[in-house]
mmCIF file of C-alpha atoms in Angstrom:
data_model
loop_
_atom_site.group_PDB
_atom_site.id
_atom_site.type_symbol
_atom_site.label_atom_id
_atom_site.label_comp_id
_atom_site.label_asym_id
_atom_site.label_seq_id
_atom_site.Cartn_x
_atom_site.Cartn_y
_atom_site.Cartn_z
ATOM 1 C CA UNK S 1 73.844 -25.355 212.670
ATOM 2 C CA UNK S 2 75.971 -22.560 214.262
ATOM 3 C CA UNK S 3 79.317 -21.835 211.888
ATOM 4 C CA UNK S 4 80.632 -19.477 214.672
ATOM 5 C CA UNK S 5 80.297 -21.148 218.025
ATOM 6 C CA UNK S 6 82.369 -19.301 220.972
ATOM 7 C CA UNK S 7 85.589 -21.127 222.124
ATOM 8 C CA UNK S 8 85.244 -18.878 225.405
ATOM 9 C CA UNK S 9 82.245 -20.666 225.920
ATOM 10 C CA UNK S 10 83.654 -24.407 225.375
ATOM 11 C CA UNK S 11 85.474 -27.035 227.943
ATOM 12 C CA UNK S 12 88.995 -26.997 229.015
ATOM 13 C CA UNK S 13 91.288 -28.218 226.081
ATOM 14 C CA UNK S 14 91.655 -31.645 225.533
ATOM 15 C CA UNK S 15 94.643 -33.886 226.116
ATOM 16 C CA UNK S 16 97.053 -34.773 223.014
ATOM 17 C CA UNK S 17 95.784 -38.288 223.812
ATOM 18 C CA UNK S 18 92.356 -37.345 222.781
ATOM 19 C CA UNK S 19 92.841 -35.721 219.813
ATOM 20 C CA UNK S 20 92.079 -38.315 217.557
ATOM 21 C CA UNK S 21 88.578 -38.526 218.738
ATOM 22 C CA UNK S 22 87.720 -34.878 216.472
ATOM 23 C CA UNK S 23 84.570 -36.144 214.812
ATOM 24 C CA UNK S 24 84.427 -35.977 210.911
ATOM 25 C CA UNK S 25 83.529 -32.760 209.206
ATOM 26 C CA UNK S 26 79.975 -33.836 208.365
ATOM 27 C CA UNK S 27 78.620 -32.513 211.906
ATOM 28 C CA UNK S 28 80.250 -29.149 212.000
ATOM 29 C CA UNK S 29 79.065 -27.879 215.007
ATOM 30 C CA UNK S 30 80.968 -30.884 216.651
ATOM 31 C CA UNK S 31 84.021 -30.721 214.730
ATOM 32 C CA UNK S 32 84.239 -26.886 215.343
ATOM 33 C CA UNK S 33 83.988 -27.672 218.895
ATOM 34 C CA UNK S 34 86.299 -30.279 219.156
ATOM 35 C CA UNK S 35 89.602 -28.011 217.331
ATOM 36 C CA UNK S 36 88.352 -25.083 219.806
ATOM 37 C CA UNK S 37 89.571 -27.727 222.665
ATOM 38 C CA UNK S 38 92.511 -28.603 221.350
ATOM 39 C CA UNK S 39 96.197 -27.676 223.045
ATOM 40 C CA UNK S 40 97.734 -24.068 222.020
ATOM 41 C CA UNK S 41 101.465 -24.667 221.636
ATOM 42 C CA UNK S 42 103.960 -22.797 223.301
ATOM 43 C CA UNK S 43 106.513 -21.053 221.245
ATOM 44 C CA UNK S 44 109.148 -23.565 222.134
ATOM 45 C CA UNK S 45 106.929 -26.075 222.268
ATOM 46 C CA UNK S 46 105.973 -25.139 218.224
ATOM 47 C CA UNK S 47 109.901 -24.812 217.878
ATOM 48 C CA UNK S 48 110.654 -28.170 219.148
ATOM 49 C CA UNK S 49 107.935 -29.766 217.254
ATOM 50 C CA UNK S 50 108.825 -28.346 214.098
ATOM 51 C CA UNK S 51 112.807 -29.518 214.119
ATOM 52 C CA UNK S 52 111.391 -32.642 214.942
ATOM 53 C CA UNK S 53 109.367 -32.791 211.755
ATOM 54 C CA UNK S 54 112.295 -31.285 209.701
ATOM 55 C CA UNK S 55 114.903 -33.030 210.786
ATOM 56 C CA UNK S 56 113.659 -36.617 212.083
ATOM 57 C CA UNK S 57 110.628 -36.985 209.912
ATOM 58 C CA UNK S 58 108.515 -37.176 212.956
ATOM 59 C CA UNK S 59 104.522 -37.396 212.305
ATOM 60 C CA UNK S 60 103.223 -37.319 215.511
ATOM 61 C CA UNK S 61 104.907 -33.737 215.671
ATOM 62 C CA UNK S 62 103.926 -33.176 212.388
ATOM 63 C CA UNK S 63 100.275 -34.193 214.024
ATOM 64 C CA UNK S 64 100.568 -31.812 216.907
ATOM 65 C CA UNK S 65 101.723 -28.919 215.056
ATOM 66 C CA UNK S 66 98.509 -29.404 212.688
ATOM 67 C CA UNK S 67 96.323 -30.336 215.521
ATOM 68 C CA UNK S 68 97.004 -27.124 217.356
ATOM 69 C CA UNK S 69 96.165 -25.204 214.246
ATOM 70 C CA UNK S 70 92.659 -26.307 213.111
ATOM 71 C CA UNK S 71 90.913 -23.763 214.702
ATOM 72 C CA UNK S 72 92.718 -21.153 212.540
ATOM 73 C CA UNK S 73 91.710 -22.734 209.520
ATOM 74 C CA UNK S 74 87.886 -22.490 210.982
ATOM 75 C CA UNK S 75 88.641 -18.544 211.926
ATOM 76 C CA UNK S 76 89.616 -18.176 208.129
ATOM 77 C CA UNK S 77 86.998 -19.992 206.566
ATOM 78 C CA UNK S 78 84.337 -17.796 208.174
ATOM 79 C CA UNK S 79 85.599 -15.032 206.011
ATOM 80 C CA UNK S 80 84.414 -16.811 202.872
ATOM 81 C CA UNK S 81 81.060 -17.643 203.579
ATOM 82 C CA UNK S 82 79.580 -14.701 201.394
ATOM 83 C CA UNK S 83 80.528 -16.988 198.276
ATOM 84 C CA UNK S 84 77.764 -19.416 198.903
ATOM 85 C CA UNK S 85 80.146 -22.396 199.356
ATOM 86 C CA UNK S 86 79.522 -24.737 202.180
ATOM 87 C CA UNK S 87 81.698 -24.123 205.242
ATOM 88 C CA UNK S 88 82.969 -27.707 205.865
ATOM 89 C CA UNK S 89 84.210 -27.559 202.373
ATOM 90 C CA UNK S 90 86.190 -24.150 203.011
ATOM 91 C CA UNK S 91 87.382 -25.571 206.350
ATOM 92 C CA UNK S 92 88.795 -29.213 204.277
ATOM 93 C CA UNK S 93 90.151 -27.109 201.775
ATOM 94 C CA UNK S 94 91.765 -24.459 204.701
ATOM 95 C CA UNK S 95 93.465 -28.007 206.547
ATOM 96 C CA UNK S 96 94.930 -28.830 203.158
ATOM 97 C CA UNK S 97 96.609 -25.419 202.893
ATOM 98 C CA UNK S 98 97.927 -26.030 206.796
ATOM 99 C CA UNK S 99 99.097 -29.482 206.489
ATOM 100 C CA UNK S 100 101.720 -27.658 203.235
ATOM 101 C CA UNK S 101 102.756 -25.158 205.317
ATOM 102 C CA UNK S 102 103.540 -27.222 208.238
ATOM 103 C CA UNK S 103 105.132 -29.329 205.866
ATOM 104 C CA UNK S 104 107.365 -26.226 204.891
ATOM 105 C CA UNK S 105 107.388 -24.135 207.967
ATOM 106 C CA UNK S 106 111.064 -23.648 208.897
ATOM 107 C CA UNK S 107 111.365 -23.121 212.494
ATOM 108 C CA UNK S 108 114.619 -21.158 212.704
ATOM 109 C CA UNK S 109 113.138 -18.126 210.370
ATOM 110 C CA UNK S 110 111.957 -16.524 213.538
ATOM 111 C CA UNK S 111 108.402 -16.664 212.305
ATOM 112 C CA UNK S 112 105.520 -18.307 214.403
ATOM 113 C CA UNK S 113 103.716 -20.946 212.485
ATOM 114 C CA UNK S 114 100.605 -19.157 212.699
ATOM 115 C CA UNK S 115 101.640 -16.258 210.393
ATOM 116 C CA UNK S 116 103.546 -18.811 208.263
ATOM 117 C CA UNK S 117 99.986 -20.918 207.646
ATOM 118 C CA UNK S 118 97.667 -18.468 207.239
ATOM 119 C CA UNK S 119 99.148 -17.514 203.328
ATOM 120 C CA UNK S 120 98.866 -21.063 202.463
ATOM 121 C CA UNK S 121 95.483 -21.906 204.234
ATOM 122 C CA UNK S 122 93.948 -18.923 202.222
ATOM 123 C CA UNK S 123 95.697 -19.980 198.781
ATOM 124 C CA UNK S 124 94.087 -23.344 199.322
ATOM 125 C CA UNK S 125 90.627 -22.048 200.287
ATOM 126 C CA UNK S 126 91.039 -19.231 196.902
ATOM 127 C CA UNK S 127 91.904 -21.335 194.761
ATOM 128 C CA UNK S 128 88.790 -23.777 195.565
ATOM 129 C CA UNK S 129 86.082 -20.990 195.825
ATOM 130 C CA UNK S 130 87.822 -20.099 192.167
ATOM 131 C CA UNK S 131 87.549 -23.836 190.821
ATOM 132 C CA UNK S 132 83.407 -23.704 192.446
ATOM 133 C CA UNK S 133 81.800 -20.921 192.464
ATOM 134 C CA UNK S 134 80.912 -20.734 188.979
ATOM 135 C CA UNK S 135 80.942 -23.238 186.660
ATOM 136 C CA UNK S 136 83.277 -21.115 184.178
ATOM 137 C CA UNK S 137 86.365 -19.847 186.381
ATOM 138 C CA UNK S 138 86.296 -16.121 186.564
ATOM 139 C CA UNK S 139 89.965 -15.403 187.633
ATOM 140 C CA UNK S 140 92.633 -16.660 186.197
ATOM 141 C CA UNK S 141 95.798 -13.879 186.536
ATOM 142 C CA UNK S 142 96.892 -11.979 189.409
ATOM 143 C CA UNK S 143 94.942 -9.207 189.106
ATOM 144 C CA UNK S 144 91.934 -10.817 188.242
ATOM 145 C CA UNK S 145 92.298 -12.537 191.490
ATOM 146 C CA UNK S 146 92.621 -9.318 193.219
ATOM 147 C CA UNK S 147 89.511 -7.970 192.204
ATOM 148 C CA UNK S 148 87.513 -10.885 192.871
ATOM 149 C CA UNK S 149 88.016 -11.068 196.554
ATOM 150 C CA UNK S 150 87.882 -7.481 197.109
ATOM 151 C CA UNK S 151 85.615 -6.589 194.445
ATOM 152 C CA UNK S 152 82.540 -7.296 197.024
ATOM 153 C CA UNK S 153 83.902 -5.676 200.345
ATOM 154 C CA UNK S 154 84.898 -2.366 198.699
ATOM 155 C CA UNK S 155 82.327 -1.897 196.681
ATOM 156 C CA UNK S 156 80.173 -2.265 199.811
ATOM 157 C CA UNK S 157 82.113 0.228 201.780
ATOM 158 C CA UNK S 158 81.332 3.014 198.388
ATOM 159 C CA UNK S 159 77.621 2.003 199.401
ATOM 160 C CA UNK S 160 78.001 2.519 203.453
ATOM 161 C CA UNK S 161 79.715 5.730 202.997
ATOM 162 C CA UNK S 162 77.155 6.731 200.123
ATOM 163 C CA UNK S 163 73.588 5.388 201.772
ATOM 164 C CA UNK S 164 71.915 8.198 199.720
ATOM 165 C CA UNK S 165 72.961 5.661 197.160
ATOM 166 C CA UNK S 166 72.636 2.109 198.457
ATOM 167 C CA UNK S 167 70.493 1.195 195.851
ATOM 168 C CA UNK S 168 72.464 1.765 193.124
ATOM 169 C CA UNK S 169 74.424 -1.952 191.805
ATOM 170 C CA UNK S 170 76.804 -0.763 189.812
ATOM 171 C CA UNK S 171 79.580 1.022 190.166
ATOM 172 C CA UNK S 172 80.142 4.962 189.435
ATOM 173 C CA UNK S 173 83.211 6.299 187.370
ATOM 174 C CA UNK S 174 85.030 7.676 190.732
ATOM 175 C CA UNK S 175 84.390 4.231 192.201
ATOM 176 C CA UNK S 176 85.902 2.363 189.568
ATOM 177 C CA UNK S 177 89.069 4.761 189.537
ATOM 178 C CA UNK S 178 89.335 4.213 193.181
ATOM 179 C CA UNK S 179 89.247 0.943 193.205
ATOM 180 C CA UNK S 180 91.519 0.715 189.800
ATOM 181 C CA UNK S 181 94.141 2.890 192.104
ATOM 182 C CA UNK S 182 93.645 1.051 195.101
ATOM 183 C CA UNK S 183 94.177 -2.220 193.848
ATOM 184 C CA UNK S 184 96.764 -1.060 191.529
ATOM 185 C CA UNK S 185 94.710 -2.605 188.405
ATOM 186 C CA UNK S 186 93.556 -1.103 185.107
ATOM 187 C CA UNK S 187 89.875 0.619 185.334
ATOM 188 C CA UNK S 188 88.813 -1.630 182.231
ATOM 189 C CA UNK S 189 89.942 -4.766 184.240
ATOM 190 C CA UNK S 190 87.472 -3.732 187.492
ATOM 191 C CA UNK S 191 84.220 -3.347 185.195
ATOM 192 C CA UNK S 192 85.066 -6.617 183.365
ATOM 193 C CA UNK S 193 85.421 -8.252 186.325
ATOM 194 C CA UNK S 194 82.033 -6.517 188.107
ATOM 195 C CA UNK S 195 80.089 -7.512 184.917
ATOM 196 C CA UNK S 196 81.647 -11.255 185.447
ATOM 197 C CA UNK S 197 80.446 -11.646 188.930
ATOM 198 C CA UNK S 198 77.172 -9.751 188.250
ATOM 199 C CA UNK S 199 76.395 -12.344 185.791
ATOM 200 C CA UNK S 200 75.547 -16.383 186.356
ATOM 201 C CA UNK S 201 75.829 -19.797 184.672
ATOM 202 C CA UNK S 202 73.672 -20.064 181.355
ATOM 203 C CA UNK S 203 72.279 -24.127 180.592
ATOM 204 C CA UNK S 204 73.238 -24.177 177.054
ATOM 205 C CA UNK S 205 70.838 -27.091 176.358
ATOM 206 C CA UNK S 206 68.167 -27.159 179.205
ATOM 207 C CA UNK S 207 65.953 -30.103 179.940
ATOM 208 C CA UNK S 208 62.156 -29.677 178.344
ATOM 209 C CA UNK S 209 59.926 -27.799 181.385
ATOM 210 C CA UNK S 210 57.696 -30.736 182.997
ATOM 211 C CA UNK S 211 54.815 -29.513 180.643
ATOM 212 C CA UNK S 212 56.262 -30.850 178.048
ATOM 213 C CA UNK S 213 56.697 -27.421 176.196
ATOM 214 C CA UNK S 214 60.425 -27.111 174.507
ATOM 215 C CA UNK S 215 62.701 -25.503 176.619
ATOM 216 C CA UNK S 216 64.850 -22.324 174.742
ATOM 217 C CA UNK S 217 67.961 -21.908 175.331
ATOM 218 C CA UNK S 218 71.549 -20.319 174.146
ATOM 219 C CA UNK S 219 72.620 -23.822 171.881
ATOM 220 C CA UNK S 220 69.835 -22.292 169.790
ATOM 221 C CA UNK S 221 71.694 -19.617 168.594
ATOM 222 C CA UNK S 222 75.489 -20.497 169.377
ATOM 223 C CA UNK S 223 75.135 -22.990 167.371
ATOM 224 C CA UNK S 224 77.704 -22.572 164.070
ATOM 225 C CA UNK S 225 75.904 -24.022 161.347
ATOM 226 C CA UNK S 226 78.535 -21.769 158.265
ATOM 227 C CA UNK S 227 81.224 -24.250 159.452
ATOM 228 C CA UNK S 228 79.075 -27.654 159.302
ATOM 229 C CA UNK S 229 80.333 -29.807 156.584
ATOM 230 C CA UNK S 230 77.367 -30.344 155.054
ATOM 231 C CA UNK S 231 76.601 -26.461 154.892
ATOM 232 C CA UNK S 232 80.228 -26.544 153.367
ATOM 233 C CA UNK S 233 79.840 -28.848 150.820
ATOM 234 C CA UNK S 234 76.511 -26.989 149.514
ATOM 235 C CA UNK S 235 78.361 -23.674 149.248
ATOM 236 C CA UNK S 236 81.202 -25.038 147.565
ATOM 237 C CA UNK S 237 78.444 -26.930 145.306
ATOM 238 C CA UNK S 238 76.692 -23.974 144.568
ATOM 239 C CA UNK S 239 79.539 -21.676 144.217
ATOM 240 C CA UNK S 240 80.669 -23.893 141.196
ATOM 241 C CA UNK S 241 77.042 -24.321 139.868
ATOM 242 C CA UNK S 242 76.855 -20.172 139.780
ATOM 243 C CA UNK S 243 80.983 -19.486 138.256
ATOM 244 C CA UNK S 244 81.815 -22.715 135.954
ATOM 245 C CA UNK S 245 78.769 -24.450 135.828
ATOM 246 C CA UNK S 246 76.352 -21.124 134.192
ATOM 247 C CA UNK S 247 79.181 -19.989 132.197
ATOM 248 C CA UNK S 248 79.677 -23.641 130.637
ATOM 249 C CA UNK S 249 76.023 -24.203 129.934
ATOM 250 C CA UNK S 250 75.814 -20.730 128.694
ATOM 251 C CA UNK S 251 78.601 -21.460 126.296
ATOM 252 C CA UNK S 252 76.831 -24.741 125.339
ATOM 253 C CA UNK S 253 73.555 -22.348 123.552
ATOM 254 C CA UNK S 254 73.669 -20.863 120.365
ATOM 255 C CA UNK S 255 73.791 -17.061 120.015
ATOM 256 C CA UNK S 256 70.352 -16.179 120.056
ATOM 257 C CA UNK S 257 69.389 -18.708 122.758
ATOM 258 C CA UNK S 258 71.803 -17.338 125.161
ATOM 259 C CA UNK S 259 70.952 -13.930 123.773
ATOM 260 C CA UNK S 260 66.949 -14.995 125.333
ATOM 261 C CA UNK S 261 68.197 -16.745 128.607
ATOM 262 C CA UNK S 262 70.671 -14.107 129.532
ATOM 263 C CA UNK S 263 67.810 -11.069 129.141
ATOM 264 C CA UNK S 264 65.437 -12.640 130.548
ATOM 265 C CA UNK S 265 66.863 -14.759 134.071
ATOM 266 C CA UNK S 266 70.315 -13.139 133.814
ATOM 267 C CA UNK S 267 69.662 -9.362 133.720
ATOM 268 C CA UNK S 268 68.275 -8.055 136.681
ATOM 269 C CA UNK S 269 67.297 -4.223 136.529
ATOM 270 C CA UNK S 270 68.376 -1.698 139.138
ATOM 271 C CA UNK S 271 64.782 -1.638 140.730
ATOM 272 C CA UNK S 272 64.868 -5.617 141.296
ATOM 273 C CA UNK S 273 62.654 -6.286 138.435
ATOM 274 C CA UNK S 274 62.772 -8.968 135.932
ATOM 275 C CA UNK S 275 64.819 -8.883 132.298
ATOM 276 C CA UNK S 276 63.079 -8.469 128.980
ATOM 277 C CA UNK S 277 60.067 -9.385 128.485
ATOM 278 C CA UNK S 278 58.386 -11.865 125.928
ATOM 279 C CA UNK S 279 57.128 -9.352 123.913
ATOM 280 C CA UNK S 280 60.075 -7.261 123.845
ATOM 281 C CA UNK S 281 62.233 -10.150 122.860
ATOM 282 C CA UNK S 282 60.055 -11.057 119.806
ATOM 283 C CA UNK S 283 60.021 -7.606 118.434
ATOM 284 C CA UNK S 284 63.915 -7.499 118.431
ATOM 285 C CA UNK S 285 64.510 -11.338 116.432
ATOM 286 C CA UNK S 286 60.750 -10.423 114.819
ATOM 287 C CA UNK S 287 59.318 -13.416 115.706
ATOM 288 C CA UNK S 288 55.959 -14.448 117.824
ATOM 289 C CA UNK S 289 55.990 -14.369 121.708
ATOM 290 C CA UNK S 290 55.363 -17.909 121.803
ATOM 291 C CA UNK S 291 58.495 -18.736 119.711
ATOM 292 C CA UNK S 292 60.143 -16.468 122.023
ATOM 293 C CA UNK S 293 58.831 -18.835 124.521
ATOM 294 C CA UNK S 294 59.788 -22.174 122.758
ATOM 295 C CA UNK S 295 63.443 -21.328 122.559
ATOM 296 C CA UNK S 296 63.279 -20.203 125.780
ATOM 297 C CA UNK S 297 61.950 -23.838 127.294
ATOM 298 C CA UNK S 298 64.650 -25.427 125.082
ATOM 299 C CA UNK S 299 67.476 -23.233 125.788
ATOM 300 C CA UNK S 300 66.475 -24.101 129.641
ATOM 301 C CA UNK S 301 66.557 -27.659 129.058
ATOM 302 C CA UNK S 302 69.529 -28.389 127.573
ATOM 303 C CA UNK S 303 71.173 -25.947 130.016
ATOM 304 C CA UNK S 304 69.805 -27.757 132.826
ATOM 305 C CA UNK S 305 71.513 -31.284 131.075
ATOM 306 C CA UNK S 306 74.814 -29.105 131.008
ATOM 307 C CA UNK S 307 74.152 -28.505 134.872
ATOM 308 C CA UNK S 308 74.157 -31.915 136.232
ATOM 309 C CA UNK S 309 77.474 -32.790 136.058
ATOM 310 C CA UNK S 310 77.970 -30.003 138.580
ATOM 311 C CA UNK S 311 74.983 -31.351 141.256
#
């Protein structure tokens, strides 16, 4: 397929009679052919047309006056071909952008349709290369716009007049002021915008690889898992078993119980190490270990009785 076949090269125009025969979009090379044959209007001609349309309603000038135009629309789209979007779609898009501004043209401004169109034929075709390119749309204001279609050119024009450079991909600090001046937009706003169209579209859940092996990817680790509300309830659950819930079952022991359960779980030394130990415990109540250890298991026990209303 050739997107840029030579109307210099093609037939003599075709009649307004044969018009209707352009064939469908899907063979391009066709359809490109058939709008470079069709009838260039005369200014009157495009005058007379468009008062006709504006003031009678008439369609088949409304026809003509498009007809005429499609090869503009296929002169545009060839500027847009660097965004990886097929060129049929560019050129559909492009012919809905004429058929509004034929639809508006006013014929007594003085202004030839031609200029007129070619604002709304490249709105059309902008605003669908925003909608596709990526699956997230990277533009959304004015200036973020701006940058995007003229992010590419000029920052290939800093590499043709640098070639000492050409391999560099990013752009420099004096590029990025230039371009900020140029365009009249913020230097912060060009870098966010280069590191949004140096980037591509993530899978957040890919398919598993045809080995079978588990694919990784970014649902992984975006997942939120502090907000689930199981993972709420559970906080909230322990939260109560470590405020009310000890405090309650620690009021529940008898002095010297809660004197043995608080040194030895409760107390934590500065170096991360346990509470009291056995041992130490007897020698203050100056009893054996193992009784240390008996009122220990009971003090646990009735403790953990105290604790289940809270689970």
């Amino acid at each position: 397929m050739n997107p840029t076949a030579n109307a210099t090269t093609l037939p003599a125009p075709t009649t307004w009679s044969q018009a209707l025969t352009i064939p469908p979009l899907g063979n391009l090379d066709a359809y490109i052919t058939a709008v470079n044959r069709m009838p260039m209007l005369t200014p009157e001609e495009e005058v007379s047309y468009a008062r006709k349309l504006r003031d009678e309603g008439d369609l088949e000038a409304a026809a003509k006056l498009v007809l005429s135009h499609l090869r503009l629309v296929v002169a545009v789209s060839r500027q847009y071909l660097g965004y990886g979007l097929p060129q049929a779609d560019l050129i559909q898009e492009g012919n809905v952008g004429l058929m509004k501004a034929v639809r508006r043209f006013d014929p007594d401004r003085g202004v030839r349709l031609v200029s007129y169109a070619l604002h709304w034929i490249k709105a059309e075709i902008h605003e669908y290369i925003l909608r596709n390119w990526r699956m997230v749309k990277l533009a959304t204001t004015k200036a973020q716009r701006k940058l995007f279609f003229n992010l590419r050119s000029m920052k290939q024009g800093f590499k043709d007049d640098a070639e000492h450079e050409s391999h560099r991909e990013t752009l420099s600090t004096r590029e990025i002021e230039a371009m900020a001046r140029e365009l009249k937009v913020k230097p912060e706003e060009v870098v966010e915008m280069e590191s949004r169209m140096a980037g591509g579209d993530v899978v957040l859940d890919p398919t598993p690889a045809a080995d079978g092996e588990e694919a990784f990817g970014p649902i992984a680790y975006l997942a939120d898992t502090q907000n689930e509300p199981t993972a709420v309830l559970e906080a909230q659950q322990r939260d109560a078993l470590a405020s009310v819930g000890l405090a309650n079952a620690l009021a529940a022991l008898d002095p010297r119980s809660r004197r043995i359960v608080e040194q030895r779980w409760l107390n934590v030394k500065d170096d991360g190490s346990g509470g009291m130990t056995l041992h130490e415990l007897a020698a203050e109540f100056g009893v054996s270990a193992e009784r240390i250890r008996q009122i220990e298991a009971a003090a646990m026990k009735k403790m953990r009785q105290s604790l289940a209303a809270y689970a």
